[in-house]
Amino acid sequence: MIVLGIESSCDETAAALVRDDGTVLSDVVASQIRLHAPYGGVVPELASRAHLQSIVPVVQQALAALPGGLESVDGIAVTHGPGLSGALLVGIQLAKALAFDTQKPFVGVNHLDGHLLAVYLRRGHGPHPEAPPFPFVALLASGGHTALYRVDAPMDTTLLGQTRDDAAGEAFDKCAKLLGLGYPGGPLVDRLAATGDPHAVPLPMPMAQRSSLEFSFSGLKTAIARSVERDGVPEGQALADLCASFQHVVVETLVRKSLFACEAEGVRHLVLGGGVAANRGLRARAQQLGAAAGVTVHIPEFASCTDNAAMIAYAGACRLLRGERDGLDLQPFTRDPARARGRFRPDGTLNAKRA
Ligand code: KG4
Ligand code: ZN
């Protein structure tokens, strides 16, 4: 089965063709980073208009990889949330029109399920890392979400813990903005952190108590803001040191809580997903502490971490293979619907229903 995936939930217009075994046949991403950069964040109205401009050429380019184009596709999958509603509508409407015209099977995909399954994508030739078996624990850390899930099968996920305020990617973006680095902040902080001393600047470790699977990154942002107010924006080595110290605290929090979740769930496989999983510090530390804890850490390729349509096509293929279909009245949604809550309450105590 070959599925066309379409993604337009935020600031990337994307389309991809993916086989149901995860093989990526094409993957086209038109980024709006330069459009939003002057504003230090995504401007929803500009995002919708840019999607409208790019979506048809992006989908055409993705389909060009397949002889027969759209006719040779077995199904159409589109992100229908969470995201910006005006942005989502652009992708949804085109996907519906294509499904209407071709009478191909059509499904909506939750963007977060796309990130959780991105590790199964197979790009290019040559030896691919082993795909994780179910169940696994997944850390999803992106610009809009930071959460831990237990994943028992595609789309069968239980929420274990999440952030109470900022997402990890949002913390990177806000930190970069305070330091005058630009947008999006993650890759910029990542690059500077590589040459800095992670212990140079003492910063608070957020939600440090081991038993809680909740995150909180807003205090860290305040600590950086205070430091800039007090001493101004550092330069040269001092800037690299502050980035390294910030990244160290975020990475330690993410990795330690992820491994605690594996221990609490009795699961030996950890999957990373979302834009922050592209962070080199996070990738290295997760592998290192995972190995020490006897947990195998599975990390998607860089191109599968940040927003793309290949992960949407793959998640769509999983739904289509189960015989699931959506009607052409599919609606966008802006927030993730409440997911079943796992063993832990937000305060770290056991949830009686699942304990
Ligand atoms: O998954 P994604 O592309 O979009 C959302 O669904 O939000 O994630 C984007 C987020 C941004 O906040 C960006 O700063 C962050 O991922 N990010 C990174 C890195 N690359 C992207 N954060 C830390 N290190 C990186 N290398
Ligand atoms: Zn995303």
Coordinates of C-alpha atoms and ligand atoms in Angstrom, one line a residue:
M1 CA 0.0 0.0 0.0
I2 CA 1.3 3.5 -0.9
V3 CA -0.2 6.5 0.9
L4 CA -0.1 10.2 0.1
G5 CA 0.3 12.2 3.3
I6 CA -0.4 15.9 3.6
E7 CA 0.7 18.1 6.5
S8 CA -0.1 21.8 7.1
S9 CA -0.7 22.1 10.9
C10 CA 1.8 24.8 11.6
D11 CA 4.6 26.4 9.6
E12 CA 5.6 23.6 7.2
T13 CA 3.7 22.8 4.1
A14 CA 4.5 19.1 3.4
A15 CA 3.5 16.1 1.2
A16 CA 5.0 12.6 1.0
L17 CA 4.5 9.2 -0.4
V18 CA 5.2 6.3 1.9
R19 CA 4.8 2.6 1.7
D20 CA 3.0 0.8 4.5
D21 CA 6.4 -0.8 5.5
G22 CA 7.7 2.7 6.2
T23 CA 9.7 3.2 3.0
V24 CA 9.7 6.9 2.1
L25 CA 9.2 7.3 -1.7
S26 CA 9.1 11.1 -1.6
D27 CA 9.1 13.7 1.1
V28 CA 8.7 17.4 0.2
V29 CA 8.7 20.1 2.9
A30 CA 8.3 23.8 2.2
S31 CA 9.3 25.6 5.3
Q32 CA 7.9 29.0 6.3
I33 CA 10.7 29.7 8.7
R34 CA 12.0 32.8 6.9
L35 CA 8.4 34.2 6.7
H36 CA 7.9 34.0 10.5
A37 CA 11.4 34.7 11.6
P38 CA 11.1 38.5 11.9
Y39 CA 8.2 38.0 14.3
G40 CA 10.0 35.5 16.5
G41 CA 7.2 33.0 16.2
V42 CA 4.5 31.7 13.9
V43 CA 1.9 34.3 12.8
P44 CA -1.2 32.2 12.1
E45 CA -2.7 34.4 9.3
L46 CA 0.6 34.5 7.4
A47 CA 0.9 30.7 7.8
S48 CA -2.5 30.0 6.3
R49 CA -1.8 32.2 3.3
A50 CA 1.6 30.6 2.7
H51 CA 0.1 27.1 2.9
L52 CA -2.4 28.1 0.3
Q53 CA 0.4 29.3 -2.0
S54 CA 2.6 26.2 -1.6
I55 CA 0.3 23.3 -1.1
V56 CA -0.5 22.4 -4.7
P57 CA 3.2 22.5 -6.0
V58 CA 4.3 20.6 -2.9
V59 CA 1.8 17.8 -3.5
Q60 CA 2.6 17.7 -7.2
Q61 CA 6.3 17.4 -6.4
A62 CA 5.7 14.5 -4.0
L63 CA 3.4 12.7 -6.5
A64 CA 6.0 13.0 -9.3
A65 CA 8.1 10.3 -7.6
L66 CA 5.5 7.7 -8.5
P67 CA 4.8 6.5 -12.1
G68 CA 1.1 7.1 -12.5
G69 CA 1.1 9.8 -9.8
L70 CA -2.1 10.1 -7.8
E71 CA -3.7 7.2 -9.7
S72 CA -1.2 4.8 -8.3
V73 CA -1.8 5.9 -4.7
D74 CA -3.8 3.5 -2.5
G75 CA -5.0 6.1 0.1
I76 CA -4.8 9.7 1.2
A77 CA -4.0 10.8 4.8
V78 CA -4.0 14.4 6.1
T79 CA -3.2 16.0 9.5
H80 CA -6.5 17.2 11.0
G81 CA -5.1 18.4 14.3
P82 CA -3.8 19.6 16.6
G83 CA -2.6 22.8 15.0
L84 CA -3.6 26.2 13.7
S85 CA -7.2 25.9 12.4
G86 CA -6.7 28.1 9.3
A87 CA -3.5 26.3 8.5
L88 CA -5.0 22.8 8.9
L89 CA -8.0 23.7 6.7
V90 CA -5.7 24.2 3.7
G91 CA -4.3 20.7 3.8
I92 CA -7.6 19.1 4.8
Q93 CA -9.5 20.8 2.0
L94 CA -7.0 19.7 -0.7
A95 CA -6.9 16.2 0.7
K96 CA -10.7 16.0 0.6
A97 CA -10.8 17.3 -3.0
L98 CA -8.3 14.6 -4.1
A99 CA -10.2 11.9 -2.3
F100 CA -13.5 13.1 -3.7
D101 CA -12.1 13.2 -7.3
T102 CA -10.3 9.8 -7.1
Q103 CA -12.7 8.0 -4.7
K104 CA -9.5 6.8 -2.9
P105 CA -9.8 5.8 0.8
F106 CA -9.3 8.9 3.1
V107 CA -8.2 9.2 6.7
G108 CA -7.4 12.1 9.1
V109 CA -4.2 11.7 11.2
N110 CA -3.5 13.2 14.6
H111 CA -0.2 15.1 14.2
L112 CA 1.1 13.7 17.5
D113 CA 0.5 10.1 16.4
G114 CA 2.6 11.0 13.3
H115 CA 5.5 12.0 15.5
L116 CA 5.1 8.9 17.7
L117 CA 5.4 6.6 14.7
A118 CA 8.1 8.6 12.8
V119 CA 10.7 6.2 14.0
Y120 CA 9.3 3.5 11.6
L121 CA 10.1 5.6 8.5
R122 CA 12.8 4.2 6.3
R123 CA 14.7 6.7 4.2
G124 CA 17.2 6.0 1.4
H125 CA 19.1 2.7 1.0
G126 CA 21.2 0.7 3.3
P127 CA 21.0 -0.6 6.8
H128 CA 18.2 0.8 8.8
P129 CA 18.2 0.7 12.6
E130 CA 16.0 -1.9 14.1
A131 CA 12.3 -0.8 14.5
P132 CA 11.1 -0.7 18.1
P133 CA 8.7 -3.5 19.1
F134 CA 5.5 -2.6 21.0
P135 CA 5.0 -1.6 23.7
F136 CA 7.4 1.3 24.0
V137 CA 7.6 4.5 26.0
A138 CA 7.7 7.6 23.7
L139 CA 9.0 11.0 24.6
L140 CA 7.4 13.6 22.3
A141 CA 9.1 16.9 22.5
S142 CA 8.2 19.5 19.9
G143 CA 7.4 23.2 19.7
G144 CA 3.8 22.7 20.9
H145 CA 4.0 19.5 23.0
T146 CA 6.1 17.8 25.5
A147 CA 4.7 14.5 26.9
L148 CA 5.5 10.9 27.7
Y149 CA 3.3 8.1 26.3
R150 CA 3.0 4.4 26.6
V151 CA 2.4 3.1 23.0
D152 CA 0.9 -0.4 22.8
A153 CA 0.1 -0.3 19.1
P154 CA -0.2 2.4 16.4
M155 CA -2.7 5.0 17.8
D156 CA -3.1 3.0 21.0
T157 CA -1.4 5.4 23.4
T158 CA -1.7 6.2 27.0
L159 CA -0.6 9.6 28.4
L160 CA 1.9 9.1 31.2
G161 CA 2.9 12.8 31.9
Q162 CA 3.1 16.1 30.1
T163 CA 4.3 19.7 30.6
R164 CA 2.3 22.0 32.8
D165 CA 3.4 25.1 30.9
D166 CA 5.9 25.5 28.1
A167 CA 6.8 22.7 25.7
A168 CA 10.6 21.9 25.5
G169 CA 10.8 23.3 21.9
E170 CA 9.0 26.4 23.1
A171 CA 11.6 26.8 25.9
F172 CA 14.4 26.5 23.3
D173 CA 12.7 29.1 21.1
K174 CA 12.1 31.5 24.0
C175 CA 15.6 31.1 25.3
A176 CA 17.0 31.9 21.9
K177 CA 14.8 34.9 21.6
L178 CA 16.0 36.3 24.9
L179 CA 19.6 35.8 23.8
G180 CA 18.8 37.5 20.4
L181 CA 19.7 34.4 18.4
G182 CA 16.7 34.2 16.1
Y183 CA 13.9 31.7 15.3
P184 CA 13.5 28.8 15.6
G185 CA 15.7 28.6 18.6
G186 CA 16.3 24.9 19.0
P187 CA 18.9 24.4 16.2
L188 CA 20.7 27.7 17.1
V189 CA 21.0 26.8 20.8
D190 CA 22.0 23.3 19.8
R191 CA 24.9 24.6 17.7
L192 CA 26.2 27.0 20.3
A193 CA 25.8 24.5 23.1
A194 CA 28.3 22.2 21.4
T195 CA 31.2 24.5 22.2
G196 CA 30.0 25.6 25.7
D197 CA 30.4 24.3 29.2
P198 CA 27.2 22.8 30.5
H199 CA 28.1 23.4 34.1
A200 CA 29.2 27.1 33.7
V201 CA 25.8 28.6 34.7
P202 CA 23.8 27.1 37.5
L203 CA 20.1 26.9 36.4
P204 CA 17.1 25.3 38.3
M205 CA 16.4 21.7 37.3
P206 CA 12.7 21.8 36.5
M207 CA 10.3 19.3 38.3
A208 CA 13.3 17.5 39.7
Q209 CA 11.4 15.0 41.9
R210 CA 12.0 11.7 40.3
S211 CA 8.6 10.2 40.7
S212 CA 6.7 12.8 38.8
L213 CA 6.4 12.4 35.0
E214 CA 5.2 16.0 34.6
F215 CA 7.5 18.7 33.1
S216 CA 7.7 22.4 33.6
F217 CA 10.0 24.7 31.6
S218 CA 8.6 28.2 32.3
G219 CA 10.9 28.6 35.4
L220 CA 13.9 28.0 33.3
K221 CA 12.9 30.7 30.8
T222 CA 12.5 33.1 33.7
A223 CA 16.0 32.2 35.0
I224 CA 17.4 33.0 31.6
A225 CA 15.4 36.3 31.4
R226 CA 16.7 37.3 34.9
S227 CA 20.3 36.5 33.9
V228 CA 19.9 38.7 30.8
E229 CA 18.3 41.5 32.8
R230 CA 21.1 41.4 35.3
D231 CA 24.2 40.9 33.1
G232 CA 23.0 41.7 29.6
V233 CA 23.1 39.2 26.7
P234 CA 26.4 37.4 26.9
E235 CA 28.8 37.2 23.9
G236 CA 31.4 34.7 22.6
Q237 CA 32.3 31.9 25.0
A238 CA 29.9 33.1 27.7
L239 CA 27.0 32.9 25.2
A240 CA 28.0 29.3 24.3
D241 CA 28.3 28.5 28.0
L242 CA 24.8 29.8 28.8
C243 CA 23.3 27.8 25.8
A244 CA 25.1 24.7 27.0
S245 CA 23.9 25.1 30.6
F246 CA 20.3 25.7 29.4
Q247 CA 20.4 22.7 27.0
H248 CA 22.0 20.5 29.7
V249 CA 19.1 21.2 32.2
V250 CA 16.4 20.5 29.5
V251 CA 18.1 17.4 28.3
E252 CA 18.7 15.9 31.7
T253 CA 15.1 16.5 32.6
L254 CA 13.7 14.9 29.4
V255 CA 16.0 11.9 29.6
R256 CA 15.7 11.1 33.3
K257 CA 11.9 11.3 33.2
S258 CA 11.7 9.2 30.1
L259 CA 13.9 6.5 31.7
F260 CA 11.8 6.6 34.9
A261 CA 8.7 6.2 32.7
C262 CA 10.3 3.0 31.2
E263 CA 11.1 1.7 34.6
A264 CA 7.6 2.4 36.0
E265 CA 5.9 0.8 32.9
G266 CA 8.3 -2.2 32.8
V267 CA 9.2 -1.3 29.2
R268 CA 12.6 -1.7 27.7
H269 CA 12.3 0.4 24.6
L270 CA 12.3 4.2 24.5
V271 CA 11.4 6.2 21.3
L272 CA 12.1 9.9 20.8
G273 CA 10.0 12.1 18.6
G274 CA 9.3 15.7 17.7
G275 CA 11.5 18.5 16.6
V276 CA 13.5 18.5 19.9
A277 CA 14.5 14.9 19.2
A278 CA 16.8 16.5 16.5
N279 CA 18.9 18.0 19.4
R280 CA 22.3 16.4 19.3
G281 CA 22.8 16.7 23.1
L282 CA 19.5 14.9 23.7
R283 CA 20.2 12.2 21.2
A284 CA 23.6 11.4 22.7
R285 CA 22.5 11.6 26.4
A286 CA 19.5 9.4 25.8
Q287 CA 21.7 6.7 24.2
Q288 CA 24.2 7.0 27.0
L289 CA 21.8 6.8 30.0
G290 CA 19.5 4.4 28.1
A291 CA 22.4 1.9 27.7
A292 CA 23.3 2.2 31.4
A293 CA 19.7 1.5 32.3
G294 CA 19.3 -1.5 29.9
V295 CA 16.8 0.5 27.8
T296 CA 17.2 0.5 24.0
V297 CA 16.7 4.0 22.7
H298 CA 15.2 4.5 19.2
I299 CA 15.7 7.9 17.5
P300 CA 14.2 8.8 14.1
E301 CA 16.5 10.2 11.4
F302 CA 16.8 14.0 11.6
A303 CA 14.4 14.6 8.7
S304 CA 11.8 12.5 10.5
C305 CA 12.0 14.5 13.8
T306 CA 10.8 17.9 12.6
D307 CA 7.4 18.4 10.9
N308 CA 7.0 16.3 7.8
A309 CA 4.3 14.6 5.9
A310 CA 6.0 11.2 5.7
M311 CA 5.1 10.5 9.3
I312 CA 1.5 11.5 8.5
A313 CA 1.4 9.1 5.5
Y314 CA 2.8 6.3 7.6
A315 CA 0.3 6.8 10.5
G316 CA -2.4 7.0 7.8
A317 CA -1.3 3.7 6.3
C318 CA -1.6 2.1 9.8
R319 CA -5.2 3.3 10.0
L320 CA -6.1 2.3 6.4
L321 CA -4.6 -1.2 6.9
R322 CA -7.0 -1.7 9.8
G323 CA -9.8 -0.8 7.5
E324 CA -10.4 2.6 9.1
R325 CA -11.8 5.4 6.9
D326 CA -13.0 9.0 7.5
G327 CA -15.8 10.8 5.7
L328 CA -15.3 13.9 3.6
D329 CA -16.9 15.9 6.4
L330 CA -13.7 15.5 8.5
Q331 CA -13.1 18.6 10.6
P332 CA -9.9 20.2 12.0
F333 CA -9.2 20.3 15.7
T334 CA -6.9 22.8 17.4
R335 CA -6.1 21.0 20.7
D336 CA -5.2 17.3 21.3
P337 CA -8.3 15.6 22.7
A338 CA -7.7 14.3 26.3
R339 CA -5.9 11.0 26.1
A340 CA -6.4 8.1 28.5
R341 CA -4.3 8.8 31.5
G342 CA -1.8 6.2 32.7
R343 CA -0.6 5.1 36.1
F344 CA 0.5 8.4 37.4
R345 CA -1.4 11.5 38.4
P346 CA 0.2 14.9 37.7
D347 CA 1.6 15.0 41.3
G348 CA 3.4 11.8 40.8
T349 CA 1.1 9.7 43.0
L350 CA -0.5 6.5 41.6
N351 CA -3.7 6.7 39.6
A352 CA -6.1 4.3 41.4
K353 CA -7.9 3.3 38.2
R354 CA -4.8 1.9 36.5
A355 CA -2.5 1.1 39.4
Ligands
KG4_1 O1 8.0 18.9 15.7 P1 8.3 20.3 15.2 O2 9.0 20.5 13.9 O3 7.0 21.2 15.2 C1 6.0 21.1 16.1 O4 5.1 20.2 16.0 O5 6.0 21.9 17.1 O6 9.1 21.0 16.4 C2 9.6 22.3 16.3 C3 10.4 22.6 17.5 C4 10.8 24.1 17.6 O7 10.5 24.6 18.9 C5 12.3 24.0 17.4 O8 13.1 25.0 18.1 C6 12.6 22.6 18.0 O9 11.6 21.8 17.6 N1 13.9 22.1 17.5 C7 15.0 21.8 18.3 C8 16.0 21.4 17.4 N2 15.5 21.4 16.1 C9 14.2 21.8 16.2 N3 15.2 21.9 19.6 C10 16.4 21.6 20.1 N4 17.4 21.2 19.3 C11 17.3 21.1 18.0 N5 18.3 20.7 17.2
ZN2 ZN 5.2 18.6 15.0

